[in-house]
Short mmCIF file of C-alpha atoms and ligand atoms in Angstrom, two decimals:
data_model
loop_
_atom_site.label_atom_id
_atom_site.label_comp_id
_atom_site.label_asym_id
_atom_site.label_seq_id
_atom_site.Cartn_x
_atom_site.Cartn_y
_atom_site.Cartn_z
CA UNK A 372 101.71 126.72 29.95
CA UNK A 373 100.80 125.15 33.19
CA UNK A 374 98.07 122.40 33.69
CA UNK A 375 95.86 124.86 35.43
CA UNK A 376 95.98 127.40 32.48
CA UNK A 377 93.11 127.16 30.09
CA UNK A 378 93.98 126.81 26.22
CA UNK A 379 95.76 129.92 24.65
CA UNK A 380 93.15 132.59 23.71
CA UNK A 381 90.66 131.47 26.27
CA UNK A 382 90.16 132.63 29.97
CA UNK A 383 88.23 132.04 33.06
CA UNK A 384 85.81 134.80 34.11
CA UNK A 385 86.37 134.90 37.85
CA UNK A 386 83.63 135.50 40.42
CA UNK A 387 85.06 139.12 40.94
CA UNK A 388 84.63 139.94 37.20
CA UNK A 389 81.29 138.25 36.63
CA UNK A 390 79.55 141.38 38.19
CA UNK A 391 80.82 143.60 35.29
CA UNK A 392 79.55 140.93 32.63
CA UNK A 393 76.19 140.72 34.25
CA UNK A 394 75.88 144.67 34.42
CA UNK A 395 76.72 144.81 30.70
CA UNK A 396 74.37 141.80 29.83
CA UNK A 397 71.51 143.32 31.90
CA UNK A 398 71.81 146.66 30.44
CA UNK A 399 71.86 145.35 26.91
CA UNK A 400 68.61 143.47 27.48
CA UNK A 401 67.02 146.70 29.02
CA UNK A 402 68.15 149.09 26.28
CA UNK A 403 67.42 146.59 23.37
CA UNK A 404 63.91 145.69 24.79
CA UNK A 405 63.10 149.64 24.57
CA UNK A 406 63.52 149.20 20.84
CA UNK A 407 61.32 145.96 20.55
CA UNK A 408 63.95 143.35 20.62
CA UNK A 409 63.69 139.75 22.42
CA UNK A 410 66.54 137.45 23.18
CA UNK A 411 67.11 134.43 20.99
CA UNK A 412 69.51 131.66 21.81
CA UNK A 413 71.21 129.46 19.06
CA UNK A 414 73.36 126.43 19.26
CA UNK A 415 77.16 127.11 19.91
CA UNK A 416 78.00 124.74 16.66
CA UNK A 417 76.22 124.74 13.37
CA UNK A 418 76.87 122.92 10.05
CA UNK A 419 80.13 124.30 8.49
CA UNK A 420 78.12 125.34 5.40
CA UNK A 421 76.11 127.91 7.25
CA UNK A 422 79.16 129.81 8.00
CA UNK A 423 81.33 129.26 4.78
CA UNK A 424 78.31 130.17 2.62
CA UNK A 425 76.96 132.77 4.86
CA UNK A 426 79.97 134.78 5.85
CA UNK A 427 81.77 134.30 2.56
CA UNK A 428 84.48 131.43 1.38
CA UNK A 429 86.90 134.24 0.73
CA UNK A 430 86.83 135.96 4.06
CA UNK A 431 89.78 135.49 6.61
CA UNK A 432 87.34 134.13 9.19
CA UNK A 433 86.17 131.20 6.77
CA UNK A 434 89.51 130.58 5.35
CA UNK A 435 91.77 130.73 8.45
CA UNK A 436 90.00 131.07 11.78
CA UNK A 437 87.13 128.50 12.05
CA UNK A 438 87.18 125.67 14.62
CA UNK A 439 85.77 122.91 12.27
CA UNK A 440 85.53 119.26 13.07
CA UNK A 441 83.66 116.14 11.97
CA UNK A 442 81.22 114.56 14.26
CA UNK A 443 80.81 110.71 14.75
CA UNK A 444 78.21 110.78 11.87
CA UNK A 445 80.69 112.34 9.46
CA UNK A 446 79.05 115.69 9.45
CA UNK A 447 81.33 118.80 9.17
CA UNK A 448 80.48 121.14 12.07
CA UNK A 449 82.06 124.43 13.22
CA UNK A 450 82.14 126.33 16.48
CA UNK A 451 80.31 129.62 15.76
CA UNK A 452 82.68 132.39 14.89
CA UNK A 453 80.00 134.98 14.99
CA UNK A 454 76.24 135.19 15.75
CA UNK A 455 74.45 136.53 12.62
CA UNK A 456 74.52 133.37 10.37
CA UNK A 457 72.96 131.13 13.09
CA UNK A 458 70.37 133.87 14.00
CA UNK A 459 69.32 134.06 10.10
CA UNK A 460 69.09 130.33 9.87
CA UNK A 461 66.79 130.35 13.02
CA UNK A 462 64.69 133.16 11.63
CA UNK A 463 64.67 132.36 8.05
CA UNK A 464 61.21 130.68 8.07
CA UNK A 465 59.57 133.73 9.82
CA UNK A 466 61.42 135.96 7.53
CA UNK A 467 60.22 134.06 4.22
CA UNK A 468 56.82 134.54 5.61
CA UNK A 469 57.17 138.26 5.88
CA UNK A 470 57.99 138.60 9.57
CA UNK A 471 60.08 141.30 10.72
CA UNK A 472 61.62 139.85 14.17
CA UNK A 473 64.09 141.95 16.23
CA UNK A 474 66.22 139.88 18.30
CA UNK A 475 69.30 140.18 20.45
CA UNK A 476 71.65 137.33 21.60
CA UNK A 477 74.85 136.89 23.66
CA UNK A 478 77.41 134.25 24.25
CA UNK A 479 80.75 132.77 23.25
CA UNK A 480 82.16 133.03 19.70
CA UNK A 481 85.21 131.28 18.50
CA UNK A 482 87.94 132.16 16.13
CA UNK A 483 91.43 130.78 15.79
CA UNK A 484 93.13 134.06 15.81
CA UNK A 485 96.67 134.84 17.14
CA UNK A 486 95.92 135.62 20.65
CA UNK A 487 96.75 139.25 21.85
CA UNK A 488 95.43 141.82 24.18
CA UNK A 489 91.65 142.11 23.45
CA UNK A 490 91.89 139.22 20.81
CA UNK A 491 90.72 135.98 22.10
CA UNK A 492 90.08 132.61 20.58
CA UNK A 493 86.97 132.32 22.61
CA UNK A 494 85.39 135.62 23.00
CA UNK A 495 81.76 136.87 23.89
CA UNK A 496 79.40 138.96 21.74
CA UNK A 497 76.33 140.70 22.53
CA UNK A 498 74.49 141.36 19.23
CA UNK A 499 71.14 142.35 17.62
CA UNK A 500 69.63 141.54 14.38
CA UNK A 501 66.65 143.11 12.96
CA UNK A 502 65.20 141.26 9.92
CA UNK A 503 63.96 143.86 7.64
CA UNK A 504 64.06 144.99 3.88
CA UNK A 505 66.67 147.75 3.26
CA UNK A 506 65.65 150.96 5.00
CA UNK A 507 68.04 153.84 5.81
CA UNK A 508 65.62 154.71 8.91
CA UNK A 509 66.16 151.16 10.42
CA UNK A 510 69.91 151.39 9.87
CA UNK A 511 69.89 154.61 11.56
CA UNK A 512 67.92 153.42 14.44
CA UNK A 513 69.99 150.31 14.86
CA UNK A 514 73.11 152.55 15.07
CA UNK A 515 71.43 154.98 17.52
CA UNK A 516 70.60 151.80 19.71
CA UNK A 517 74.16 150.90 19.90
CA UNK A 518 75.19 154.41 20.92
CA UNK A 519 72.32 154.39 23.51
CA UNK A 520 73.67 151.05 24.87
CA UNK A 521 77.16 152.26 25.11
CA UNK A 522 76.03 155.37 26.85
CA UNK A 523 74.11 153.42 29.33
CA UNK A 524 77.13 151.32 30.18
CA UNK A 525 79.32 154.41 30.67
CA UNK A 526 81.41 154.15 27.61
CA UNK A 527 81.98 157.78 26.36
CA UNK A 528 85.33 157.93 24.50
CA UNK A 529 84.21 155.97 21.59
CA UNK A 530 84.02 156.88 17.93
CA UNK A 531 81.58 155.67 15.39
CA UNK A 532 82.66 155.21 11.78
CA UNK A 533 80.10 154.59 9.15
CA UNK A 534 80.34 153.66 5.26
CA UNK A 535 78.44 152.07 2.58
CA UNK A 536 79.33 148.81 0.61
CA UNK A 537 76.86 149.57 -1.93
CA UNK A 538 73.73 147.57 -2.64
CA UNK A 539 74.10 144.11 -3.96
CA UNK A 540 73.53 145.10 -7.61
CA UNK A 541 76.13 147.68 -7.34
CA UNK A 542 78.82 145.74 -5.67
CA UNK A 543 80.40 143.65 -8.35
CA UNK A 544 80.67 146.85 -10.71
CA UNK A 545 82.17 148.91 -7.69
CA UNK A 546 84.61 146.12 -6.98
CA UNK A 547 85.71 145.95 -10.75
CA UNK A 548 86.17 149.80 -10.65
CA UNK A 549 88.43 149.53 -7.43
CA UNK A 550 90.41 146.75 -9.19
CA UNK A 551 91.00 149.02 -12.06
CA UNK A 552 92.17 152.03 -9.85
CA UNK A 553 94.50 149.66 -7.95
CA UNK A 554 96.00 147.89 -11.14
CA UNK A 555 98.63 150.47 -11.66
CA UNK A 556 99.59 150.68 -7.91
CA UNK A 557 100.00 146.82 -7.46
CA UNK A 558 103.78 146.89 -7.25
CA UNK A 559 103.65 149.00 -3.98
CA UNK A 560 101.11 146.52 -2.28
CA UNK A 561 102.21 143.74 0.09
CA UNK A 562 102.18 140.11 -0.89
CA UNK A 563 98.95 139.38 0.98
CA UNK A 564 97.25 142.46 -0.81
CA UNK A 565 98.20 140.80 -4.15
CA UNK A 566 96.13 137.74 -2.99
CA UNK A 567 93.23 140.14 -1.91
CA UNK A 568 93.34 141.87 -5.25
CA UNK A 569 92.39 138.57 -6.88
CA UNK A 570 90.06 137.14 -4.32
CA UNK A 571 88.60 139.99 -2.24
CA UNK A 572 89.84 143.50 -3.42
CA UNK A 573 87.94 145.42 -0.70
CA UNK A 574 90.03 143.85 2.00
CA UNK A 575 93.06 145.79 0.70
CA UNK A 576 91.53 148.80 2.20
CA UNK A 577 91.94 147.15 5.53
CA UNK A 578 95.64 146.42 5.15
CA UNK A 579 97.85 147.68 7.98
CA UNK A 580 101.15 147.36 6.00
CA UNK A 581 102.63 150.83 5.92
CA UNK A 582 103.22 150.62 2.24
CA UNK A 583 99.75 149.56 1.58
CA UNK A 584 98.36 152.38 3.87
CA UNK A 585 100.15 155.00 1.84
CA UNK A 586 98.62 153.52 -1.45
CA UNK A 587 95.01 153.48 0.32
CA UNK A 588 95.41 157.02 1.49
CA UNK A 589 96.21 158.42 -1.95
CA UNK A 590 93.09 156.81 -3.59
CA UNK A 591 90.42 159.19 -4.86
CA UNK A 592 87.03 159.30 -3.03
CA UNK A 593 85.57 155.88 -3.23
CA UNK A 594 81.99 156.98 -2.97
CA UNK A 595 82.18 157.62 -6.69
CA UNK A 596 82.48 153.80 -7.30
CA UNK A 597 78.87 153.30 -6.09
CA UNK A 598 75.57 153.96 -7.77
CA UNK A 599 73.42 157.02 -6.92
CA UNK A 600 70.87 154.78 -5.15
CA UNK A 601 73.54 153.50 -2.75
CA UNK A 602 74.89 157.02 -2.08
CA UNK A 603 71.55 158.59 -1.37
CA UNK A 604 70.55 155.60 0.91
CA UNK A 605 73.79 156.31 3.09
CA UNK A 606 73.03 160.00 3.02
CA UNK A 607 69.56 159.56 4.33
CA UNK A 608 70.89 157.24 7.20
CA UNK A 609 73.57 159.78 8.03
CA UNK A 610 71.20 162.67 7.88
CA UNK A 611 68.87 160.97 10.35
CA UNK A 612 71.82 160.23 12.74
CA UNK A 613 72.88 163.94 12.54
CA UNK A 614 69.44 165.08 13.32
CA UNK A 615 69.24 162.87 16.33
CA UNK A 616 72.76 164.24 17.66
CA UNK A 617 74.58 160.88 17.09
CA UNK A 618 78.16 161.75 16.50
CA UNK A 619 79.94 159.88 13.75
CA UNK A 620 82.63 159.97 11.15
CA UNK A 621 82.05 158.87 7.64
CA UNK A 622 84.92 156.63 6.77
CA UNK A 623 85.35 155.76 3.16
CA UNK A 624 88.00 152.98 3.87
CA UNK A 625 85.79 151.27 6.39
CA UNK A 626 84.92 147.72 4.75
CA UNK A 627 84.34 145.23 7.58
CA UNK A 628 85.69 141.64 7.35
CA UNK A 629 82.62 139.64 6.57
CA UNK A 630 81.10 139.33 2.95
CA UNK A 631 77.28 139.54 3.70
CA UNK A 632 77.19 143.35 3.97
CA UNK A 633 75.26 145.47 1.58
CA UNK A 634 74.57 149.27 2.09
CA UNK A 635 75.50 150.70 5.50
CA UNK A 636 78.31 149.26 7.52
CA UNK A 637 79.59 150.61 10.72
CA UNK A 638 82.23 150.14 13.50
CA UNK A 639 82.83 151.66 16.89
CA UNK A 640 86.51 152.04 17.95
CA UNK A 641 87.86 153.07 21.46
CA UNK A 642 91.05 154.82 22.18
CA UNK A 643 91.65 153.03 25.36
CA UNK A 644 92.25 149.59 23.67
CA UNK A 645 95.45 149.59 21.67
CA UNK A 646 95.55 147.67 18.36
CA UNK A 647 92.49 145.69 18.79
CA UNK A 648 90.25 148.70 19.19
CA UNK A 649 87.04 147.78 17.60
CA UNK A 650 84.34 147.39 20.36
CA UNK A 651 81.58 146.82 18.04
CA UNK A 652 80.72 146.38 14.33
CA UNK A 653 77.87 145.71 12.13
CA UNK A 654 75.80 146.73 9.18
CA UNK A 655 73.02 145.90 6.65
CA UNK A 656 73.41 142.52 5.26
CA UNK A 657 71.85 140.01 2.59
CA UNK A 658 72.27 136.41 3.48
CA UNK A 659 70.87 133.31 1.58
CA UNK A 660 70.53 130.47 4.35
CA UNK A 661 71.58 127.04 3.09
CA UNK A 662 68.49 125.39 1.34
CA UNK A 663 66.76 128.64 1.00
CA UNK A 664 65.93 130.34 -2.44
CA UNK A 665 65.66 133.98 -1.45
CA UNK A 666 68.13 136.02 0.70
CA UNK A 667 67.25 137.30 4.14
CA UNK A 668 67.69 140.99 4.66
CA UNK A 669 68.43 142.56 7.85
CA UNK A 670 70.60 144.96 9.81
CA UNK A 671 72.50 144.35 13.29
CA UNK A 672 75.74 144.63 15.02
CA UNK A 673 77.76 142.80 17.76
CA UNK A 674 79.87 144.28 20.48
CA UNK A 675 82.86 142.19 21.96
CA UNK A 676 82.14 142.00 25.51
CA UNK A 677 85.72 141.55 26.59
CA UNK A 678 86.39 144.78 24.83
CA UNK A 679 83.44 146.58 26.26
CA UNK A 680 84.89 145.79 29.67
CA UNK A 681 88.31 146.85 28.82
CA UNK A 682 86.93 150.20 27.26
CA UNK A 683 84.89 150.81 30.36
CA UNK A 684 87.78 150.19 32.76
CA UNK A 685 90.11 152.36 30.69
CA UNK A 686 87.58 155.29 31.17
CA UNK A 687 87.36 154.40 35.07
CA UNK A 688 83.70 153.53 34.53
CA UNK A 689 81.70 154.09 37.56
CA UNK A 690 78.73 152.51 36.33
CA UNK A 691 79.96 148.84 36.64
CA UNK A 692 79.51 147.70 40.17
CA UNK A 693 81.97 145.55 42.01
CA UNK A 694 80.62 142.02 43.01
CA UNK A 695 78.52 141.94 46.00
CA UNK A 696 79.72 139.85 48.89
CA UNK A 697 77.49 138.28 51.47
CA UNK A 698 76.95 141.00 54.06
CA UNK A 699 76.96 138.35 57.08
CA UNK A 700 79.84 135.96 58.02
CA UNK A 701 79.05 133.57 60.70
CA UNK A 702 81.89 132.04 62.86
CA UNK A 703 81.20 128.84 65.07
CA UNK A 704 83.34 127.63 68.00
CA UNK A 705 82.40 124.14 68.75
CA UNK A 706 80.13 121.45 67.30
CA UNK A 707 76.95 122.62 68.85
CA UNK A 708 77.48 126.23 67.56
CA UNK A 709 77.87 124.80 64.10
CA UNK A 710 74.40 123.26 64.20
CA UNK A 711 72.80 126.34 65.55
CA UNK A 712 74.57 128.54 63.13
CA UNK A 713 73.44 126.29 60.26
CA UNK A 714 69.97 127.26 61.07
CA UNK A 715 70.73 130.78 61.59
CA UNK A 716 72.28 131.07 58.12
CA UNK A 717 69.17 129.38 56.73
CA UNK A 718 66.90 131.76 58.61
CA UNK A 719 68.78 134.78 57.35
CA UNK A 720 68.65 133.54 53.75
CA UNK A 721 64.85 132.95 54.09
CA UNK A 722 64.51 136.70 54.99
CA UNK A 723 66.73 137.56 51.92
CA UNK A 724 69.91 138.35 53.59
CA UNK A 725 72.94 136.54 52.12
CA UNK A 726 75.20 134.71 54.70
CA UNK A 727 78.33 132.64 54.67
CA UNK A 728 78.68 130.35 57.53
CA UNK A 729 82.24 129.14 58.25
CA UNK A 730 82.18 125.48 59.33
CA UNK A 731 85.87 124.85 59.31
CA UNK A 732 87.64 123.72 62.50
CA UNK A 733 90.05 126.63 63.04
CA UNK A 734 91.28 129.01 65.52
CA UNK A 735 89.15 132.00 66.64
CA UNK A 736 91.89 134.20 65.15
CA UNK A 737 92.09 132.49 61.81
CA UNK A 738 88.07 132.36 61.43
CA UNK A 739 88.14 136.22 62.21
CA UNK A 740 90.75 136.66 59.52
CA UNK A 741 88.46 134.86 57.08
CA UNK A 742 85.64 137.06 58.05
CA UNK A 743 87.78 140.24 57.48
CA UNK A 744 88.62 138.92 53.91
CA UNK A 745 85.01 137.99 53.15
CA UNK A 746 83.90 141.68 52.75
CA UNK A 747 81.03 141.03 55.15
CA UNK A 748 79.23 143.99 56.98
CA UNK A 749 78.62 141.89 60.13
CA UNK A 750 80.27 138.92 61.67
CA UNK A 751 78.38 136.76 63.85
CA UNK A 752 80.26 134.81 66.59
CA UNK A 753 78.81 131.89 68.65
CA UNK A 754 80.68 129.34 70.96
CA UNK A 755 79.68 127.58 74.11
CA UNK A 756 79.72 130.61 76.24
CA UNK A 757 77.11 132.48 74.03
CA UNK A 758 75.01 129.27 73.81
CA UNK A 759 74.75 129.09 77.51
CA UNK A 760 73.53 132.61 77.68
CA UNK A 761 71.17 132.29 74.74
CA UNK A 762 73.02 135.01 72.67
CA UNK A 763 75.32 135.51 69.88
CA UNK A 764 78.03 138.19 69.35
CA UNK A 765 77.62 140.49 66.35
CA UNK A 766 80.52 142.29 65.40
CA UNK A 767 80.40 145.43 63.02
CA UNK A 768 83.30 144.82 60.52
CA UNK A 769 83.33 148.50 59.60
CA UNK A 770 84.02 150.12 62.97
CA UNK A 771 84.98 146.75 65.06
CA UNK A 772 82.28 147.57 67.68
CA UNK A 773 80.50 144.41 69.16
CA UNK A 774 77.21 143.85 70.62
CA UNK A 775 75.34 140.81 72.07
CA UNK A 776 72.00 139.99 70.62
CA UNK A 777 69.37 137.41 71.69
CA UNK A 778 69.81 134.26 69.73
CA UNK A 779 66.18 133.40 69.03
CA UNK A 780 65.77 136.87 67.20
CA UNK A 781 69.21 137.15 65.91
CA UNK A 782 68.02 136.63 62.25
CA UNK A 783 65.35 139.33 62.42
CA UNK A 784 67.59 141.63 64.29
CA UNK A 785 70.48 141.28 61.79
CA UNK A 786 68.16 141.84 58.98
CA UNK A 787 66.80 144.97 60.51
CA UNK A 788 70.26 146.51 61.13
CA UNK A 789 71.34 145.73 57.49
CA UNK A 790 68.21 147.59 56.08
CA UNK A 791 69.64 150.54 53.94
CA UNK A 792 73.14 149.24 54.20
CA UNK A 793 74.71 147.77 51.04
CA UNK A 794 78.17 146.19 50.40
CA UNK A 795 78.05 147.38 46.90
CA UNK A 796 80.95 149.88 46.25
CA UNK A 797 80.26 152.31 43.41
CA UNK A 798 83.69 152.13 41.84
CA UNK A 799 84.94 149.62 39.34
CA UNK A 800 87.67 147.17 40.88
P1 HAM B 2348 82.78 141.37 13.80
O1 HAM B 2348 83.27 142.82 13.58
O2 HAM B 2348 83.53 140.29 13.32
O3 HAM B 2348 81.20 141.34 13.56
O4 HAM B 2348 82.65 141.23 15.53
C1 HAM B 2348 82.00 142.07 16.23
C2 HAM B 2348 82.87 142.46 17.43
O5 HAM B 2348 83.34 141.21 18.16
C3 HAM B 2348 84.18 143.21 17.12
O6 HAM B 2348 83.92 144.59 16.99
C4 HAM B 2348 84.97 142.87 18.40
O7 HAM B 2348 84.57 143.81 19.58
C5 HAM B 2348 84.47 141.48 18.94
N1 HAM B 2348 85.57 140.45 18.40
C6 HAM B 2348 85.62 140.06 17.08
N2 HAM B 2348 86.65 139.06 17.30
C7 HAM B 2348 87.24 138.97 18.30
C8 HAM B 2348 88.28 138.44 19.05
N3 HAM B 2348 89.00 137.60 18.50
N4 HAM B 2348 88.50 138.63 20.39
C9 HAM B 2348 87.80 139.42 21.10
N5 HAM B 2348 86.81 140.19 20.55
C10 HAM B 2348 86.46 139.92 19.26
C11 HAM B 2348 80.45 140.25 13.47
O8 HAM B 2348 80.67 139.34 14.22
C12 HAM B 2348 79.10 140.65 13.03
N6 HAM B 2348 78.29 139.29 13.21
C13 HAM B 2348 78.35 141.68 13.61
C14 HAM B 2348 77.00 141.86 12.85
C15 HAM B 2348 75.85 141.58 13.42
N7 HAM B 2348 76.84 142.40 11.76
C16 HAM B 2348 75.48 142.30 11.41
N8 HAM B 2348 74.94 141.87 12.58
#
């Protein structure tokens, strides 16, 4: 660990990578607004109780992964490990008055997990929440919106898995039945699953231990644990998706790691990612915000932005542009040239052309090397010689040809020459 490294599980997003982030964020906003969603921004930290109650005391996120601290006033606060609980808090009032807001959000989330490829301690989510009473149509629409977004950003090799957690009335009974089925197989389960058996039996279905996997794959169909109401709710949602041509796999083992889900749950996994292969997850939920009497119902999902970028790159995504570098680089030889070039750069910017003026006292050779590295389309060169003749040299960096142009019309001339040219390369770096 060097002093220039950020803490484990965090990373800098460098200028060369930011274009991919902006591309994803922009397309998320564009696609979600087609479905009537608007952006909502909530605080990065909240009262701890919001998460422990909202996500579930027995979940791994709450038990092991939260960044919790006491502030100077003795309040327990937590860096948000996910977005849903905060969004529900912010919308609880509107929801209690019968409103059905549709919102999307993006930003950093924090979980103290063991860092690995695709698993960060500070990661970023783009998510949506549709506050609404249970409705298989709205669940299907939410899932279709997710696939629409993934297609828009050029991710094709993803698989969508869908399951039900049963409605709230159904869940306790279904959990008891699952415990019954697993009781006689307990000896074959790992130590952690013994704990899960007591506290959160559904999480056993998620265990990656080979012995547990064997037990899990030998279980009878789990649909039978749920009521007819829950089963037909899921069938209707799946029916709609099939009719819309959305490809999915019904996965009876999908449980999700957060306790607020009821009815539909889903996850999108991508083959190009390795062990941490979930690029998005979500479902229908029921959350009672602290201080409220009634639960807020909704459906939503969140995508991990780091993982979306990894997935897009693994597919050689052409849709994500490389960063745009300034098309004009300006080299000054001498103090007077610096003054004049300061003005030239301002005039170019005023006409909408991005320009970088180099004011370092260095040799012509080293300034031209910097110009070459900058990715500019044109380099302007001005020294005493050009000043005397009232001109500047304009070098085309693509074919190395040079022309002299009159200094007083240089900005307009360069802007005209750049029309239709674009430094954007179509391929992902
Ligand atoms: P989640 O499945 O915990 O769901 O997270 C959603 C996505 O965030 C994951 O599929 C993954 O892409 C990304 N993610 C999670 N943890 C990490 C990590 N440590 N490093 C990198 N990426 C990560 C939720 O958070 C729910 N709030 C989603 C939701 C919204 N459900 C209903 N509405």
